mmCIF file with all atom_site columns, C-alpha atoms and ligand atoms in Angstrom:
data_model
loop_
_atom_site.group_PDB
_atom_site.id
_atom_site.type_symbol
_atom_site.label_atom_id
_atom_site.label_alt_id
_atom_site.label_comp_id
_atom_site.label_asym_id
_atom_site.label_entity_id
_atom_site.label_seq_id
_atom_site.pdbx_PDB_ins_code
_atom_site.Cartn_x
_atom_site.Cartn_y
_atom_site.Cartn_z
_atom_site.occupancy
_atom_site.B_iso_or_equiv
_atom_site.pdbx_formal_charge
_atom_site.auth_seq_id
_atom_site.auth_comp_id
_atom_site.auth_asym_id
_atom_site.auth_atom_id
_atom_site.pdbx_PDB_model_num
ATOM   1  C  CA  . UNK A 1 1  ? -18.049 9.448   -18.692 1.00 53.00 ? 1  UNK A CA  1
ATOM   2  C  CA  . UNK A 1 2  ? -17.245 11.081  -15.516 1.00 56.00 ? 2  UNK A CA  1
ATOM   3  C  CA  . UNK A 1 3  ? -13.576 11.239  -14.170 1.00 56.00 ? 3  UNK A CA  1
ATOM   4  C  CA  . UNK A 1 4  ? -13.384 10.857  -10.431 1.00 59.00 ? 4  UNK A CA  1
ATOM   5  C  CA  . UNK A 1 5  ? -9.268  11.793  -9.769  1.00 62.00 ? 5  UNK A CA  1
ATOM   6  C  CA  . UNK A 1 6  ? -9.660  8.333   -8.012  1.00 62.00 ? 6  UNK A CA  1
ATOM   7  C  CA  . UNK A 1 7  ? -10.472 6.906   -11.056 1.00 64.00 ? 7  UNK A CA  1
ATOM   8  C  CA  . UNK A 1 8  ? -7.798  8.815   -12.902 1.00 87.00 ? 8  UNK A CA  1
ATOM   9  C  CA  . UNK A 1 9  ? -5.025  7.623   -10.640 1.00 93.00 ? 9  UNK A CA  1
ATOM   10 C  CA  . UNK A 1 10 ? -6.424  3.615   -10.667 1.00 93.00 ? 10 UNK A CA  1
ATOM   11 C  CA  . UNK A 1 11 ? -6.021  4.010   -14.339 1.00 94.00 ? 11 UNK A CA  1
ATOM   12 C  CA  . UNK A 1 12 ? -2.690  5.291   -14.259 1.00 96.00 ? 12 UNK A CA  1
ATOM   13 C  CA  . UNK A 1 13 ? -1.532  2.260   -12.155 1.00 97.00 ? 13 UNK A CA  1
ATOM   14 C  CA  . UNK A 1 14 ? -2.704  0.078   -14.875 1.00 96.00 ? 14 UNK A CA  1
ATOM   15 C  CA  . UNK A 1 15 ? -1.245  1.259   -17.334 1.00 96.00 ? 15 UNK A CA  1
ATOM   16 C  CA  . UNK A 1 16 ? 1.929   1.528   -15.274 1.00 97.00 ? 16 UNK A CA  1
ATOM   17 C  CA  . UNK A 1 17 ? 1.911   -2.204  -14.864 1.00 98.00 ? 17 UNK A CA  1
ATOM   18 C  CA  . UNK A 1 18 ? 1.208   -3.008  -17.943 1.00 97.00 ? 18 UNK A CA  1
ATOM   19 C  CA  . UNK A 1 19 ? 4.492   -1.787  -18.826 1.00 97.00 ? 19 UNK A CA  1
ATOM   20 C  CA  . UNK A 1 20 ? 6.330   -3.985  -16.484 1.00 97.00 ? 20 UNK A CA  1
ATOM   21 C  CA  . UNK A 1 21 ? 7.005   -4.732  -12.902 1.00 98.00 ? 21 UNK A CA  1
ATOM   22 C  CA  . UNK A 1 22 ? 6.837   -1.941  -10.904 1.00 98.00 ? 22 UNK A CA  1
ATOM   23 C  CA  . UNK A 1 23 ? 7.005   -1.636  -6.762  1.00 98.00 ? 23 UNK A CA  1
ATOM   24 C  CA  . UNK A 1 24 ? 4.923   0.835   -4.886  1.00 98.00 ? 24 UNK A CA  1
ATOM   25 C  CA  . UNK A 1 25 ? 7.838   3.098   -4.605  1.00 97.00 ? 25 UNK A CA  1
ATOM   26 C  CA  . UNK A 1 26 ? 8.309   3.274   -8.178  1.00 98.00 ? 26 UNK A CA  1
ATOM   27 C  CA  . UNK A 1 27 ? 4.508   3.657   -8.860  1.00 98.00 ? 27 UNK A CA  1
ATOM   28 C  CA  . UNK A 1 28 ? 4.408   6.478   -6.358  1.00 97.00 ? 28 UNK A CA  1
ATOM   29 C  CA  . UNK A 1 29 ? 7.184   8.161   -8.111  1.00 97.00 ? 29 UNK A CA  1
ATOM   30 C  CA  . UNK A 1 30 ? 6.010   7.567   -11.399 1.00 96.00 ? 30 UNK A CA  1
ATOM   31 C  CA  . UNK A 1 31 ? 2.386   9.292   -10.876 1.00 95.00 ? 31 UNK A CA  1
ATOM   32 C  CA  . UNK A 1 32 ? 2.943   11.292  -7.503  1.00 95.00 ? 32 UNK A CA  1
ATOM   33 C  CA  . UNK A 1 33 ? 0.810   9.630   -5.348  1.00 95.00 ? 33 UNK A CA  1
ATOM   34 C  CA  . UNK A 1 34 ? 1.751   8.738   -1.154  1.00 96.00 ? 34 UNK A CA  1
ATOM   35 C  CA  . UNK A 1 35 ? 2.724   4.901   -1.445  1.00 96.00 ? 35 UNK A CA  1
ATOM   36 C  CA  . UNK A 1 36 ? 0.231   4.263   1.673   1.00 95.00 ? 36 UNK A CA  1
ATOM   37 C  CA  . UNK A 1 37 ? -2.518  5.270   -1.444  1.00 95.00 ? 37 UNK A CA  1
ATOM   38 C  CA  . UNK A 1 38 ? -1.590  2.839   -3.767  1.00 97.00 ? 38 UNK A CA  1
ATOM   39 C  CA  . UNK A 1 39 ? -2.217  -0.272  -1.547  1.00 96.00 ? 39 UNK A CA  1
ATOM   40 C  CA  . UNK A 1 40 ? -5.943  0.390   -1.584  1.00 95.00 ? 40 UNK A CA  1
ATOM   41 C  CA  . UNK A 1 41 ? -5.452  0.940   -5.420  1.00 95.00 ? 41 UNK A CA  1
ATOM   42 C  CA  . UNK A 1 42 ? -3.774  -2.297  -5.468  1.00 96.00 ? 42 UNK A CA  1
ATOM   43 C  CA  . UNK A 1 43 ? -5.982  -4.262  -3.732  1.00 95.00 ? 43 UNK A CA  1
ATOM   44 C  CA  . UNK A 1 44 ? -9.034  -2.786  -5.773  1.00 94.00 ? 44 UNK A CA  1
ATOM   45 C  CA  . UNK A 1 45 ? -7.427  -3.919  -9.382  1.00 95.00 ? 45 UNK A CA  1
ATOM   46 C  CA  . UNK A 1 46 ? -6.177  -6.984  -8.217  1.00 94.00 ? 46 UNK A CA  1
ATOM   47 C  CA  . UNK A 1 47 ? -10.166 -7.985  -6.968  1.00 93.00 ? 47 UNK A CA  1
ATOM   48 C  CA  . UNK A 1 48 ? -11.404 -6.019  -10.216 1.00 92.00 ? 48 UNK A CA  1
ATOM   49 C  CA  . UNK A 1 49 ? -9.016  -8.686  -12.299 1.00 92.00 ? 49 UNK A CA  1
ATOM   50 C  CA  . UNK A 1 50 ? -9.886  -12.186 -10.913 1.00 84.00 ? 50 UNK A CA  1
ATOM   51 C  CA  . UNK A 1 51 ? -12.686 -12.933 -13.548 1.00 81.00 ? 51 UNK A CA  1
ATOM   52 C  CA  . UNK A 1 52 ? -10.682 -10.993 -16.147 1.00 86.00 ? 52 UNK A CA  1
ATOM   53 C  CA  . UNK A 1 53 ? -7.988  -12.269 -18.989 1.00 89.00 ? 53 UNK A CA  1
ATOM   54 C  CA  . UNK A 1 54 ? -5.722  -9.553  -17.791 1.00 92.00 ? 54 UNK A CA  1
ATOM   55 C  CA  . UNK A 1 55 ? -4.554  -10.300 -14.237 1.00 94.00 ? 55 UNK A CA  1
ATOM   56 C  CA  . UNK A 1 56 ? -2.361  -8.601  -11.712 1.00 96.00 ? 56 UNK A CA  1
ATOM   57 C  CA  . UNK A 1 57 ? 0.759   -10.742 -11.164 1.00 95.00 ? 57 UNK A CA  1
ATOM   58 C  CA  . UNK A 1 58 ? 2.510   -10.590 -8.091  1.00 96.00 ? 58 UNK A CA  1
ATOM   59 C  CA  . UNK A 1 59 ? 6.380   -11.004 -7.008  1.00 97.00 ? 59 UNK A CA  1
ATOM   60 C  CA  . UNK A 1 60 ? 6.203   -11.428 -3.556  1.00 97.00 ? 60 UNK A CA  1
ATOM   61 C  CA  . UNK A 1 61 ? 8.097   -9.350  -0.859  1.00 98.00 ? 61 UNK A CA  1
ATOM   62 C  CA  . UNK A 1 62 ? 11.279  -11.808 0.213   1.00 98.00 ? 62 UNK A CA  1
ATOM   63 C  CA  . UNK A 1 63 ? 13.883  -11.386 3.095   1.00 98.00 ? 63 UNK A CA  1
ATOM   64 C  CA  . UNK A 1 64 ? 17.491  -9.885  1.975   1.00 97.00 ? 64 UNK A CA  1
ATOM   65 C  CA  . UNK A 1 65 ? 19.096  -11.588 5.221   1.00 98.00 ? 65 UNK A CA  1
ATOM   66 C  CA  . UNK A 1 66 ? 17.862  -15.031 4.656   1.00 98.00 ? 66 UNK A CA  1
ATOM   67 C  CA  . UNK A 1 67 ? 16.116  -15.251 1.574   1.00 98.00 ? 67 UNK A CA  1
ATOM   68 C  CA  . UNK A 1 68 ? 12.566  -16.276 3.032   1.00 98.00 ? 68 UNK A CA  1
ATOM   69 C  CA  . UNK A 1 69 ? 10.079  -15.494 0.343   1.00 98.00 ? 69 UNK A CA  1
ATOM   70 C  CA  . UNK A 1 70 ? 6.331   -14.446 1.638   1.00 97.00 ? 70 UNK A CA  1
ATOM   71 C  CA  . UNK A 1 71 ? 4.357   -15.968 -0.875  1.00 95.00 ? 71 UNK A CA  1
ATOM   72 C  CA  . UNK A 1 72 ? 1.115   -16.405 0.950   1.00 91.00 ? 72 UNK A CA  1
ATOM   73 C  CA  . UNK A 1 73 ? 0.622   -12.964 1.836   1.00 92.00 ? 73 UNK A CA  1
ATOM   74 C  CA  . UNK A 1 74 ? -2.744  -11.328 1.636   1.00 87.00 ? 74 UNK A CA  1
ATOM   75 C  CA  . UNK A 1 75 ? -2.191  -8.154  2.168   1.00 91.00 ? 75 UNK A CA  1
ATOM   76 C  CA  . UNK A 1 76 ? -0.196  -5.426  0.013   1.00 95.00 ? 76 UNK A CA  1
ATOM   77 C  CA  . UNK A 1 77 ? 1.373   -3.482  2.382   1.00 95.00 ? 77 UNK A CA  1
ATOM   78 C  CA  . UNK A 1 78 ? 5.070   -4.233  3.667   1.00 94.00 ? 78 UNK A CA  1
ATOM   79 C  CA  . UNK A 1 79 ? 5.700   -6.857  5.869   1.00 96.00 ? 79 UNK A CA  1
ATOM   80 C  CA  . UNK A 1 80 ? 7.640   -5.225  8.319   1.00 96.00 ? 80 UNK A CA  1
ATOM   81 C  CA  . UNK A 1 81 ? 9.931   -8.104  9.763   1.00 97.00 ? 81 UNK A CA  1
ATOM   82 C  CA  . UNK A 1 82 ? 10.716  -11.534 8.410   1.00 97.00 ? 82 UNK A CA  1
ATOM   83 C  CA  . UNK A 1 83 ? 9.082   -14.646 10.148  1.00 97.00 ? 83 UNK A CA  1
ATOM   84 C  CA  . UNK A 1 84 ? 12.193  -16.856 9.972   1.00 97.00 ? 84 UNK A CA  1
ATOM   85 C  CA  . UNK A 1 85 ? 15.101  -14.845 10.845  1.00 98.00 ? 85 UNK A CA  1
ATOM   86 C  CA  . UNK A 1 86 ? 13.441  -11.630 12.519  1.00 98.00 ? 86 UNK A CA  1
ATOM   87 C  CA  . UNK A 1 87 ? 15.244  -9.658  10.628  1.00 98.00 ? 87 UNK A CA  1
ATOM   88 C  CA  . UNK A 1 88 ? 13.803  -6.341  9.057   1.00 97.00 ? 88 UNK A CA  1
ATOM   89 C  CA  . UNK A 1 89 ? 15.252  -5.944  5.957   1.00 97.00 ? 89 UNK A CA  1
ATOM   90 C  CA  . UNK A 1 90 ? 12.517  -6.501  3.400   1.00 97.00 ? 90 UNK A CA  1
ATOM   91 C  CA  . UNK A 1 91 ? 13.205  -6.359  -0.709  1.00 97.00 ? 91 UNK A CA  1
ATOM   92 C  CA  . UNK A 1 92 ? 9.805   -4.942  -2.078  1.00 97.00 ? 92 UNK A CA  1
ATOM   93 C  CA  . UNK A 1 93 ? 7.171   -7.172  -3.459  1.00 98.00 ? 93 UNK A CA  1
ATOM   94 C  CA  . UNK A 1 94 ? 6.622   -5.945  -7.782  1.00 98.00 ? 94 UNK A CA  1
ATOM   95 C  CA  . UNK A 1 95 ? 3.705   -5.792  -9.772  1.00 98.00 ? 95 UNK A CA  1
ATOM   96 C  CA  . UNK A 1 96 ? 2.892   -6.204  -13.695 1.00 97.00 ? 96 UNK A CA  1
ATOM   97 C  CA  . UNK A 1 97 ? 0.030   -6.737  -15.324 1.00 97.00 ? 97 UNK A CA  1
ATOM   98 C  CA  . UNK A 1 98 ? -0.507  -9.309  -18.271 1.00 94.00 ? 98 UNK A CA  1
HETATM 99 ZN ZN1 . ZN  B 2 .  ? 14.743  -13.591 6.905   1.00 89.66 ? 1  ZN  B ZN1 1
#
């Protein structure tokens, strides 16, 4: 089997998550890789697990001033103010697989 270090470090995020939750920051930590990577990695195993029994489950980024919870959001990255109050303080969104 050939291991492309992309490969290698998609891997590693699984089995991260299957752990527990886990937010970017603490999967960049955990395997050394530039949070802007992991998005892409993200987005990849959470397309690669729609037709699967494992799935990647989502707690979505929420507002610390006003509590506003972005539940319909697409994309992986950070939000980078809240809709309702404007404000910018944004608790990171967590991810676990099961
Ligand atoms: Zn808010």
């Amino acid at each position: 089997m050939e291991h492309l270090p992309e490969k290698t470090i998609r891997q590693q995020i699984i089995d991260l998550l299957e752990k527990g939750d886990h937010s970017v920051r603490d999967i960049s930590k955990a395997i050394g890789v530039r949070e802007k990577e992991i998005f892409g990695h993200l987005e990849h195993i959470h397309l690669s697990m729609k037709n699967r029994r494992e799935k990647l489950r989502i707690s979505p980024y929420s507002c610390q001033a006003c509590g506003f919870i972005f539940e319909n959001r697409k994309k992986f990255t950070r939000p980078s103010r809240c809709p309702q109050c404007k404000k910018a303080r944004i608790d990171a969104a967590m991810y676990h697989i099961e």
